[in-house]
Short mmCIF file of C-alpha atoms in Angstrom, two decimals:
data_model
loop_
_atom_site.label_atom_id
_atom_site.label_comp_id
_atom_site.label_asym_id
_atom_site.label_seq_id
_atom_site.Cartn_x
_atom_site.Cartn_y
_atom_site.Cartn_z
CA PHE A 16 7.92 85.50 27.52
CA THR A 17 5.90 82.78 24.73
CA ASP A 18 7.50 79.57 24.63
CA GLN A 19 8.89 78.35 21.71
CA THR A 20 8.45 74.52 20.95
CA GLY A 21 9.60 72.10 17.03
CA VAL A 22 12.02 75.46 16.59
CA PRO A 23 15.34 74.12 14.09
CA VAL A 24 18.77 72.60 16.06
CA SER A 25 21.15 75.09 16.54
CA SER A 26 18.69 77.87 15.52
CA GLN A 27 18.55 81.76 16.64
CA ARG A 28 15.20 82.43 18.79
CA VAL A 29 13.98 86.08 19.92
CA ALA A 30 10.93 85.98 22.07
CA ALA A 31 7.52 86.75 19.87
CA SER A 32 6.86 89.93 22.27
CA ALA A 33 8.80 92.13 23.77
CA ILE A 34 8.21 92.89 27.67
CA THR A 35 6.79 96.08 28.76
CA VAL A 36 8.54 97.74 32.23
CA LEU A 37 6.77 98.94 34.93
CA GLY A 38 5.94 99.05 38.56
CA ILE A 39 9.47 101.27 39.10
CA ASN A 40 9.71 104.39 40.18
CA THR A 41 13.59 104.58 39.91
CA ALA A 42 15.26 102.60 37.29
CA ALA A 43 15.85 98.66 38.21
CA THR A 44 18.83 96.91 37.67
CA ILE A 45 17.64 94.10 34.48
CA SER A 46 20.41 90.88 34.16
CA ILE A 47 20.37 87.94 31.70
CA THR A 48 21.38 84.01 32.08
CA GLY A 49 21.58 81.36 29.14
CA GLY A 50 21.09 84.15 25.98
CA ASP A 51 20.62 87.96 25.70
CA TYR A 52 19.10 91.10 26.02
CA GLN A 53 17.63 94.65 24.71
CA ILE A 54 16.36 97.40 25.74
CA ASN A 55 14.32 99.15 23.47
CA PRO A 56 13.44 98.20 19.22
CA SER A 57 16.80 100.30 18.80
CA GLY A 58 18.87 99.70 21.70
CA THR A 59 22.33 97.06 21.07
CA TRP A 60 21.97 93.15 22.16
CA ALA A 61 23.91 92.93 25.55
CA SER A 62 23.81 89.98 28.10
CA SER A 63 25.65 91.89 31.25
CA ALA A 64 23.86 93.61 33.84
CA SER A 65 22.59 97.05 33.33
CA THR A 66 19.71 98.95 33.85
CA VAL A 67 16.01 99.65 32.50
CA ALA A 68 13.75 102.26 33.75
CA LEU A 69 9.41 102.48 33.88
CA LYS A 70 8.18 101.65 30.48
CA ASP A 71 11.54 100.51 28.66
CA THR A 72 10.54 97.38 25.81
CA VAL A 73 12.91 94.67 26.56
CA LYS A 74 13.43 92.03 24.27
CA VAL A 75 15.12 88.49 24.71
CA ARG A 76 16.94 85.75 22.66
CA HIS A 77 18.95 82.77 22.67
CA THR A 78 20.68 80.23 20.30
CA SER A 79 18.48 76.77 20.79
CA SER A 80 20.30 73.78 21.48
CA SER A 81 22.18 71.57 18.61
CA SER A 82 20.40 68.47 19.86
CA TYR A 83 17.34 67.04 19.07
CA SER A 84 14.44 67.42 21.38
CA THR A 85 16.23 69.69 23.76
CA THR A 86 15.61 73.06 24.99
CA VAL A 87 17.39 75.81 25.83
CA ASN A 88 16.41 78.57 28.96
CA THR A 89 16.63 82.03 29.25
CA VAL A 90 16.50 83.70 32.28
CA LEU A 91 15.33 87.59 32.38
CA THR A 92 15.75 89.14 36.07
CA ILE A 93 14.67 93.52 36.02
CA GLY A 94 14.74 94.73 40.05
CA GLY A 95 14.48 90.80 41.23
CA VAL A 96 10.81 90.27 38.84
CA SER A 97 12.09 87.11 36.67
CA ASP A 98 10.63 85.52 33.27
CA THR A 99 11.91 82.49 31.18
CA PHE A 100 11.80 82.37 28.05
CA SER A 101 12.22 78.60 26.29
CA SER A 102 12.85 77.06 23.38
CA THR A 103 12.90 73.13 22.33
CA THR A 104 14.10 71.75 19.14
CA VAL A 105 12.37 69.50 16.60
CA ALA A 106 12.49 65.21 16.97
CA GLU A 107 15.05 63.81 15.39
CA PRO A 108 13.85 62.68 11.77
CA ILE A 109 13.82 58.93 11.74
CA PRO A 110 14.62 57.66 7.52
CA GLY A 111 11.86 55.08 6.76
CA VAL A 112 13.41 51.43 6.80
CA CYS A 113 12.93 48.31 5.36
CA ALA A 114 12.98 44.97 7.22
CA THR A 115 14.73 42.07 5.79
CA MET A 116 11.52 39.39 5.45
CA ALA A 117 13.36 35.72 3.59
CA GLY A 118 11.09 33.50 1.41
CA ALA A 119 7.87 33.36 -0.47
CA TYR A 120 4.86 34.56 0.94
CA SER A 121 1.41 33.19 0.18
CA SER A 122 -1.34 36.53 1.67
CA ALA A 123 0.41 39.93 2.38
CA PRO A 124 2.48 40.32 5.14
CA SER A 125 1.10 42.85 8.21
CA ASN A 126 3.61 42.38 10.82
CA GLY A 127 7.55 43.44 10.96
CA LEU A 128 7.19 44.95 7.42
CA CYS A 129 9.91 48.38 8.29
CA THR A 130 12.58 48.41 10.67
CA ALA A 131 12.08 52.33 11.10
CA GLY A 132 9.11 54.32 10.05
CA THR A 133 5.68 53.33 9.30
CA ALA A 134 4.35 50.44 6.80
CA SER A 135 2.12 52.09 4.14
CA ALA A 136 -0.57 50.12 3.11
CA VAL A 137 0.56 46.58 1.31
CA VAL A 138 0.24 47.03 -2.57
CA THR A 139 -0.46 43.06 -4.04
CA SER A 140 0.81 42.29 -8.00
CA GLU A 141 1.17 38.68 -9.12
CA SER A 142 4.50 38.16 -8.43
CA ALA A 143 5.35 40.41 -5.06
CA TYR A 144 3.83 42.19 -1.90
CA THR A 145 5.17 45.83 -2.36
CA TRP A 146 5.61 49.24 0.46
CA THR A 147 7.07 51.66 1.43
CA CYS A 148 8.83 53.22 5.27
CA GLU A 149 8.16 56.35 5.56
CA GLY A 150 9.98 57.95 7.99
CA ILE A 151 9.64 59.75 10.75
CA ASN A 152 9.12 63.62 12.38
CA GLY A 153 10.25 64.75 8.87
CA GLY A 154 12.82 61.78 8.31
CA SER A 155 12.99 60.00 4.16
CA ASN A 156 10.91 57.95 2.86
CA SER A 157 12.30 54.47 2.07
CA GLY A 158 12.43 53.30 -1.53
CA GLN A 159 10.25 50.24 -2.41
CA CYS A 160 10.33 47.19 0.00
CA SER A 161 9.35 43.65 -1.47
CA VAL A 162 8.67 40.70 -0.65
CA PRO A 163 7.86 38.33 -3.36
CA ARG A 164 4.46 36.21 -3.47
CA GLY A 165 4.37 32.72 -4.06
CA TYR A 166 1.12 30.57 -4.37
CA PHE A 167 0.88 27.22 -3.05
CA VAL A 168 -0.47 24.25 -5.17
CA THR A 169 -2.52 21.47 -3.84
CA PRO A 170 -3.29 18.86 -6.46
CA SER A 171 -5.69 16.76 -6.24
CA ALA A 172 -6.48 12.86 -8.09
CA GLY A 173 -8.86 12.90 -10.63
CA SER A 174 -11.76 10.29 -11.05
CA ASN A 175 -9.42 7.60 -12.04
CA GLY A 176 -7.17 8.16 -9.73
CA SER A 177 -4.54 10.39 -11.84
CA ILE A 178 -3.37 13.73 -11.72
CA ASP A 179 -3.64 16.01 -14.99
CA PRO A 180 -1.37 18.85 -15.66
CA ASN A 181 -4.47 20.59 -17.38
CA THR A 182 -7.11 20.28 -14.98
#
């Protein structure tokens, strides 16, 4: 069976392709753990042991985990030969969260912009530096994050030793 990854939590998963029973001369016992099987396309889904014949087709299914990043295994056994169908759920979505930053900044901040998520490029305006924190694994993005832009004024005395606010 082909394993499935990145599947939604608590979703019914059916293996993409059926297997065809080969290599037996008489009916063989079929059993399953962790899911259900279906013999031939129009058959009903079952979880208790039964028998299959040469050239029967068998599909398997199970419900994916209700937890993120978790694998569920279904083991189908026919005549003592087993195969496993696995599905692994998506990673947990993490929303972007702006970091709390105190004070005014004279240059654009570059570190510690988000407590969760990934910071976008910092945009500079006359009064602030702004960015967003992008969510991870499909998590939502933060609203606009910002810190005030500060300016440093360095006074210097003119030729006569006085400071003139107009120069």
